[in-house]
PDB file of C-alpha atoms in Angstrom:
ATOM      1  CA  UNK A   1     -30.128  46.524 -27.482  1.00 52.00           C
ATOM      2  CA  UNK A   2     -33.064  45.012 -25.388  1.00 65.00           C
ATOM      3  CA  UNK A   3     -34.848  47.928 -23.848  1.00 77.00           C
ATOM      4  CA  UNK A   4     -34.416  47.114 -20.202  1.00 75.00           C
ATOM      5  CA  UNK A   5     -35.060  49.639 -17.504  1.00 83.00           C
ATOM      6  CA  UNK A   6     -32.776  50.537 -14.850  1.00 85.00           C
ATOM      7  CA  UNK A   7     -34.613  47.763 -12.757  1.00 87.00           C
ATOM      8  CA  UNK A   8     -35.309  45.174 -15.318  1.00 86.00           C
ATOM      9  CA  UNK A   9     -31.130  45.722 -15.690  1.00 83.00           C
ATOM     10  CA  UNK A  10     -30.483  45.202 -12.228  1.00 88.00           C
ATOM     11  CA  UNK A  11     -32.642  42.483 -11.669  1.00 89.00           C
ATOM     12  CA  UNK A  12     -31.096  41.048 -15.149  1.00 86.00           C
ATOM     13  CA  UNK A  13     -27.507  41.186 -14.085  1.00 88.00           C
ATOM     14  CA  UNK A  14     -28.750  39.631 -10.357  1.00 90.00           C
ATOM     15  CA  UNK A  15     -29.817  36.631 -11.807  1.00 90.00           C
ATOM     16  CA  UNK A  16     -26.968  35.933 -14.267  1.00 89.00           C
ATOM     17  CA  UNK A  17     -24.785  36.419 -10.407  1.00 92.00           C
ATOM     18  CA  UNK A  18     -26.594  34.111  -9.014  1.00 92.00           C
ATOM     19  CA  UNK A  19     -26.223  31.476 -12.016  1.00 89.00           C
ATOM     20  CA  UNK A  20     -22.893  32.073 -12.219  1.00 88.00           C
ATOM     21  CA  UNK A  21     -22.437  31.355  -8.441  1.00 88.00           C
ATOM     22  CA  UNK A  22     -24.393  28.889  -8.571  1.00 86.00           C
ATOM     23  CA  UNK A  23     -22.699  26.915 -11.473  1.00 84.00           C
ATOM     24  CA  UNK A  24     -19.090  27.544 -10.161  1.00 83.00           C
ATOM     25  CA  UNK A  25     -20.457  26.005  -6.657  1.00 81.00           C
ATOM     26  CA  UNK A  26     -21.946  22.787  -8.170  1.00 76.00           C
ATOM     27  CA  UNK A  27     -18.008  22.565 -10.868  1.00 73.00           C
ATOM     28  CA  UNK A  28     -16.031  22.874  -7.339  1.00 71.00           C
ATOM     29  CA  UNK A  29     -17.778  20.087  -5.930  1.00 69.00           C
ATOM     30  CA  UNK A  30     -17.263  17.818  -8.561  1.00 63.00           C
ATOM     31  CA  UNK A  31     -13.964  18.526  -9.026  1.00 58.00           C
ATOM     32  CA  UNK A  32     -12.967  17.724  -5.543  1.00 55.00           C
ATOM     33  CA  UNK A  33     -13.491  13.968  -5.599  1.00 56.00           C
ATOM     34  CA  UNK A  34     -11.588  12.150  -2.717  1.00 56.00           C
ATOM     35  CA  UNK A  35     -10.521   8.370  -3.209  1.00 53.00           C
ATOM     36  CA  UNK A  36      -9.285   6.269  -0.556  1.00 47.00           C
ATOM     37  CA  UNK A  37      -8.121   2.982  -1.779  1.00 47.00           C
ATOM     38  CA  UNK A  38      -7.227   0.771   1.381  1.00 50.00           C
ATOM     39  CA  UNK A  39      -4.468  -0.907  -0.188  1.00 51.00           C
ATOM     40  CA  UNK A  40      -4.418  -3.327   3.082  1.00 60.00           C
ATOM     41  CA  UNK A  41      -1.115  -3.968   4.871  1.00 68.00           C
ATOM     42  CA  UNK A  42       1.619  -4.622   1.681  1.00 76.00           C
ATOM     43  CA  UNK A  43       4.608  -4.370   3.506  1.00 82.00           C
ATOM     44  CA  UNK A  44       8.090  -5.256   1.994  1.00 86.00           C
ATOM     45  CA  UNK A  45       9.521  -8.621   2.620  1.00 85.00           C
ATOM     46  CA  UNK A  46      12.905  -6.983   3.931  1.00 88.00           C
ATOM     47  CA  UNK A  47      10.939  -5.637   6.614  1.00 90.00           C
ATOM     48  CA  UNK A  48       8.985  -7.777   7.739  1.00 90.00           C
ATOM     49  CA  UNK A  49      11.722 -10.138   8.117  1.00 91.00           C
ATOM     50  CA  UNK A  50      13.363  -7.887   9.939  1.00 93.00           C
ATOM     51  CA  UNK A  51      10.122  -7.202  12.284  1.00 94.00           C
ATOM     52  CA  UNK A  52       9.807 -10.676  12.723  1.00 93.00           C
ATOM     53  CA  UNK A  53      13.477 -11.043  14.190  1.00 93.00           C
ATOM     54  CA  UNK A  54      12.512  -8.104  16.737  1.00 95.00           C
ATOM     55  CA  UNK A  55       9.106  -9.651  17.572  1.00 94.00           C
ATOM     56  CA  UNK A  56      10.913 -12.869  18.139  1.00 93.00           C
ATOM     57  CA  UNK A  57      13.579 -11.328  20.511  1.00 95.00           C
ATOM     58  CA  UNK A  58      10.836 -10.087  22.424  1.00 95.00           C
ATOM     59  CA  UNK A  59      11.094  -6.274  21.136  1.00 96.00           C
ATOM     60  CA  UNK A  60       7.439  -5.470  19.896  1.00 95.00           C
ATOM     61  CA  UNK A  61       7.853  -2.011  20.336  1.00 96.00           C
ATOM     62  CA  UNK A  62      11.204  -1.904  17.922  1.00 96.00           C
ATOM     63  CA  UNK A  63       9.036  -4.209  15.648  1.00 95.00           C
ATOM     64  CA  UNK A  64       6.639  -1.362  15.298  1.00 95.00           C
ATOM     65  CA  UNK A  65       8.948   1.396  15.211  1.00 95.00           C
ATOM     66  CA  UNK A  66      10.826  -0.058  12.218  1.00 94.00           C
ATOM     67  CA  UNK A  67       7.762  -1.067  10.371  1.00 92.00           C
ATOM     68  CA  UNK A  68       6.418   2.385  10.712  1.00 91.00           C
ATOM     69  CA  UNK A  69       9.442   4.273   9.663  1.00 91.00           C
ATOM     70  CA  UNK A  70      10.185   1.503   6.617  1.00 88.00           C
ATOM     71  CA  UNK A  71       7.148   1.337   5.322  1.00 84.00           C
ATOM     72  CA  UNK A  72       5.814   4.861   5.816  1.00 84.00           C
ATOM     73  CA  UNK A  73       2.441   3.493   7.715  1.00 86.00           C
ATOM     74  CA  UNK A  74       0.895   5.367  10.380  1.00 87.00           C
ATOM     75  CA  UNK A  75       1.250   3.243  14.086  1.00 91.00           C
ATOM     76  CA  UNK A  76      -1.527   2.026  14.042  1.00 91.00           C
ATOM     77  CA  UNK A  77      -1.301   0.206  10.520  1.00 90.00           C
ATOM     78  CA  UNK A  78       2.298  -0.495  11.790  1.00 91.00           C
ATOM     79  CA  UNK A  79       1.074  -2.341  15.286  1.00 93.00           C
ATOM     80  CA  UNK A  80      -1.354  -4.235  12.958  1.00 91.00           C
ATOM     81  CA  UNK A  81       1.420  -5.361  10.521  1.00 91.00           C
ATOM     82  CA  UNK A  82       3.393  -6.604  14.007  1.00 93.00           C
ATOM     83  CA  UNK A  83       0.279  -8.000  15.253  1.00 93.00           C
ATOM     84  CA  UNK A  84      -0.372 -10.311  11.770  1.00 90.00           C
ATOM     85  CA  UNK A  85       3.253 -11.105  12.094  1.00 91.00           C
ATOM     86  CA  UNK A  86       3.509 -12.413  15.716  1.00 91.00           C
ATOM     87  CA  UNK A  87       0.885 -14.537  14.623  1.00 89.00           C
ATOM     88  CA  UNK A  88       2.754 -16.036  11.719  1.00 87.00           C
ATOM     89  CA  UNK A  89       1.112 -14.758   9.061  1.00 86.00           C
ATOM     90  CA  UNK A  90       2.900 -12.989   6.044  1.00 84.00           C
ATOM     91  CA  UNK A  91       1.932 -10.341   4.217  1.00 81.00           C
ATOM     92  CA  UNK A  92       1.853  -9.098   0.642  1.00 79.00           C
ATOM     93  CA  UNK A  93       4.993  -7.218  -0.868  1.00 74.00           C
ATOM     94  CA  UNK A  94       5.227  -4.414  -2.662  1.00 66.00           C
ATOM     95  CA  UNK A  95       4.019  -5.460  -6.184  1.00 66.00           C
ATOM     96  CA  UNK A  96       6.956  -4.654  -8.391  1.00 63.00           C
ATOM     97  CA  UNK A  97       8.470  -5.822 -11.449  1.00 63.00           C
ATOM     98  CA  UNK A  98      11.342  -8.252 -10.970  1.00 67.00           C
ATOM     99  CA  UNK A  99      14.291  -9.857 -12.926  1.00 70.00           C
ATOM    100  CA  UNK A 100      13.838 -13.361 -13.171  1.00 72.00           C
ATOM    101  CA  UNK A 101      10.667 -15.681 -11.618  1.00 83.00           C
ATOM    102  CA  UNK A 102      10.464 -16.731  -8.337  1.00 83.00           C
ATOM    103  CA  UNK A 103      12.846 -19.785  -8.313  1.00 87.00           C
ATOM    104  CA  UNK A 104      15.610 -17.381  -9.286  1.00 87.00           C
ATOM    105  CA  UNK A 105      14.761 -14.863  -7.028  1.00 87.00           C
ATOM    106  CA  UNK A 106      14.613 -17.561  -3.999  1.00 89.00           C
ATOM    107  CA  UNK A 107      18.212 -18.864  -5.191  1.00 89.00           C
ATOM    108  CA  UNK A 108      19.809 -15.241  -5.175  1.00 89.00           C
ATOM    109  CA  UNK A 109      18.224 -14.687  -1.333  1.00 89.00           C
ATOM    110  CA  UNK A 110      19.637 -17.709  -0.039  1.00 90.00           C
ATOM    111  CA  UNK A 111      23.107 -17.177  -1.838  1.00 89.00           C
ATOM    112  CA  UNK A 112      23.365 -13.927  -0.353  1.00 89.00           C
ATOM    113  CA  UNK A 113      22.708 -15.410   3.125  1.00 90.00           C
ATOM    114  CA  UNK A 114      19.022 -14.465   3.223  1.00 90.00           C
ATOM    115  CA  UNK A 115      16.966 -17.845   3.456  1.00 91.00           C
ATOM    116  CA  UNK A 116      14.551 -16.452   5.906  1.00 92.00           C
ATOM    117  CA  UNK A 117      13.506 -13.828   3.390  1.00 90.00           C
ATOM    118  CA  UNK A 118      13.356 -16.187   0.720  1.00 90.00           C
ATOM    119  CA  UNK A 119      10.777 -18.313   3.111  1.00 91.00           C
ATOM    120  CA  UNK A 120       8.618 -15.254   3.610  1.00 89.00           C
ATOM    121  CA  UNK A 121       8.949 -14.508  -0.184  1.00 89.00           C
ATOM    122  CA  UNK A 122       7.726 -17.734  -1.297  1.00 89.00           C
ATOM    123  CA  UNK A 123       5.010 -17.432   1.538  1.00 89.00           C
ATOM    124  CA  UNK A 124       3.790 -14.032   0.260  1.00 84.00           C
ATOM    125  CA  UNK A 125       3.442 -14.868  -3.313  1.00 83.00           C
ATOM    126  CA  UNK A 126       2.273 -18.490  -3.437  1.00 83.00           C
ATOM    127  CA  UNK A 127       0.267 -18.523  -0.150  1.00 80.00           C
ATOM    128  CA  UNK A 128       1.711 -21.538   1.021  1.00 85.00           C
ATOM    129  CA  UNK A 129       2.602 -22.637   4.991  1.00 88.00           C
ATOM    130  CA  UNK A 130       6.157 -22.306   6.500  1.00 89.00           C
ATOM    131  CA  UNK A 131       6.745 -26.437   6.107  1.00 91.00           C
ATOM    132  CA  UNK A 132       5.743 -25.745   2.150  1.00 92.00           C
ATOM    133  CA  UNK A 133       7.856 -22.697   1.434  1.00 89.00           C
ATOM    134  CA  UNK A 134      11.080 -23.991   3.255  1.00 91.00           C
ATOM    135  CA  UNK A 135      10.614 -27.696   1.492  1.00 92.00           C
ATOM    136  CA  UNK A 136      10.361 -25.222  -1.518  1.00 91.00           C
ATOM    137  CA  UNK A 137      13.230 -22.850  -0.964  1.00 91.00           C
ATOM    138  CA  UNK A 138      15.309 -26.235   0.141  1.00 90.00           C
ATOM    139  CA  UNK A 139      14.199 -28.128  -3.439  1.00 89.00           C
ATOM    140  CA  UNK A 140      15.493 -24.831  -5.545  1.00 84.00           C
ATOM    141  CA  UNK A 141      18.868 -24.893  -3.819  1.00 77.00           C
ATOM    142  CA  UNK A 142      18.890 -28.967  -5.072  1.00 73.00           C
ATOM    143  CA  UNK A 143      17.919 -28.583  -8.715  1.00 60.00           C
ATOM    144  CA  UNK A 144      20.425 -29.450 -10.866  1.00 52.00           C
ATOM    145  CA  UNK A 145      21.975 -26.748 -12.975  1.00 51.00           C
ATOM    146  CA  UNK A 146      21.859 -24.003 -10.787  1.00 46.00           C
TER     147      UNK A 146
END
């Protein structure tokens, strides 16, 4: 069909190896694409209540312990969850979709017994200081109506 010697043949079929190794090695590196998105340290509210009590009763290494095993965070992301904490700050939650706004939510915490989690909530989603999310958790148990 094209009238290739033995060695024209060889040398031929060498260099359409080579391209083809050549082209598979170049695909399999960009198909192998690794993402890390540092998602920071969202931590659920439950827990870090519950951390908080422990770092409060002195027990920093509980605190830790039950961060990492709640949240699924390797120690050190756990020790800097505690650390953020101890400090008084509050951290993100898990962004999910929820029944009702955040008044409603805040009513059903403290109903249930759960005012300190209802503080933290407030704090995590509105950004506000500890004064400004109890005055706010205090003025949803007072509306009228509810």
């Amino acid at each position: 069909m094209f009238d290739l010697g033995p060695l024209q043949l060889i040398l031929f079929l060498l260099f359409l190896a080579v391209l083809g190794w050549g082209i598979r090695a170049w695909r399999s590196r960009r198909e192998v694409v690794q993402v890390h998105v540092d998602l920071g340290l969202i931590t659920p509210i439950g827990v870090q209540v519950r951390a908080h009590d422990l770092l409060e009763a002195g027990k920093y290494a509980d605190a830790v312990k039950l961060i990492r095993e709640e949240s699924q965070v390797s120690r050190r992301e756990a020790e800097d969850v505690a650390k953020a904490l101890q400090v008084g700050q509050v951290l993100p939650d898990f962004p999910m979709p929820w029944e009702g706004d955040l008044s409603t939510r805040v009513r059903k915490l403290v109903s249930s017994g759960r005012r300190k989690e209802a503080v933290f909530l407030v704090r995590s989603h509105e950004n506000m200081s500890q004064s400004e999310a109890e005055a706010f958790v205090d003025s949803q148990l007072q509306e009228p109506g509810t």
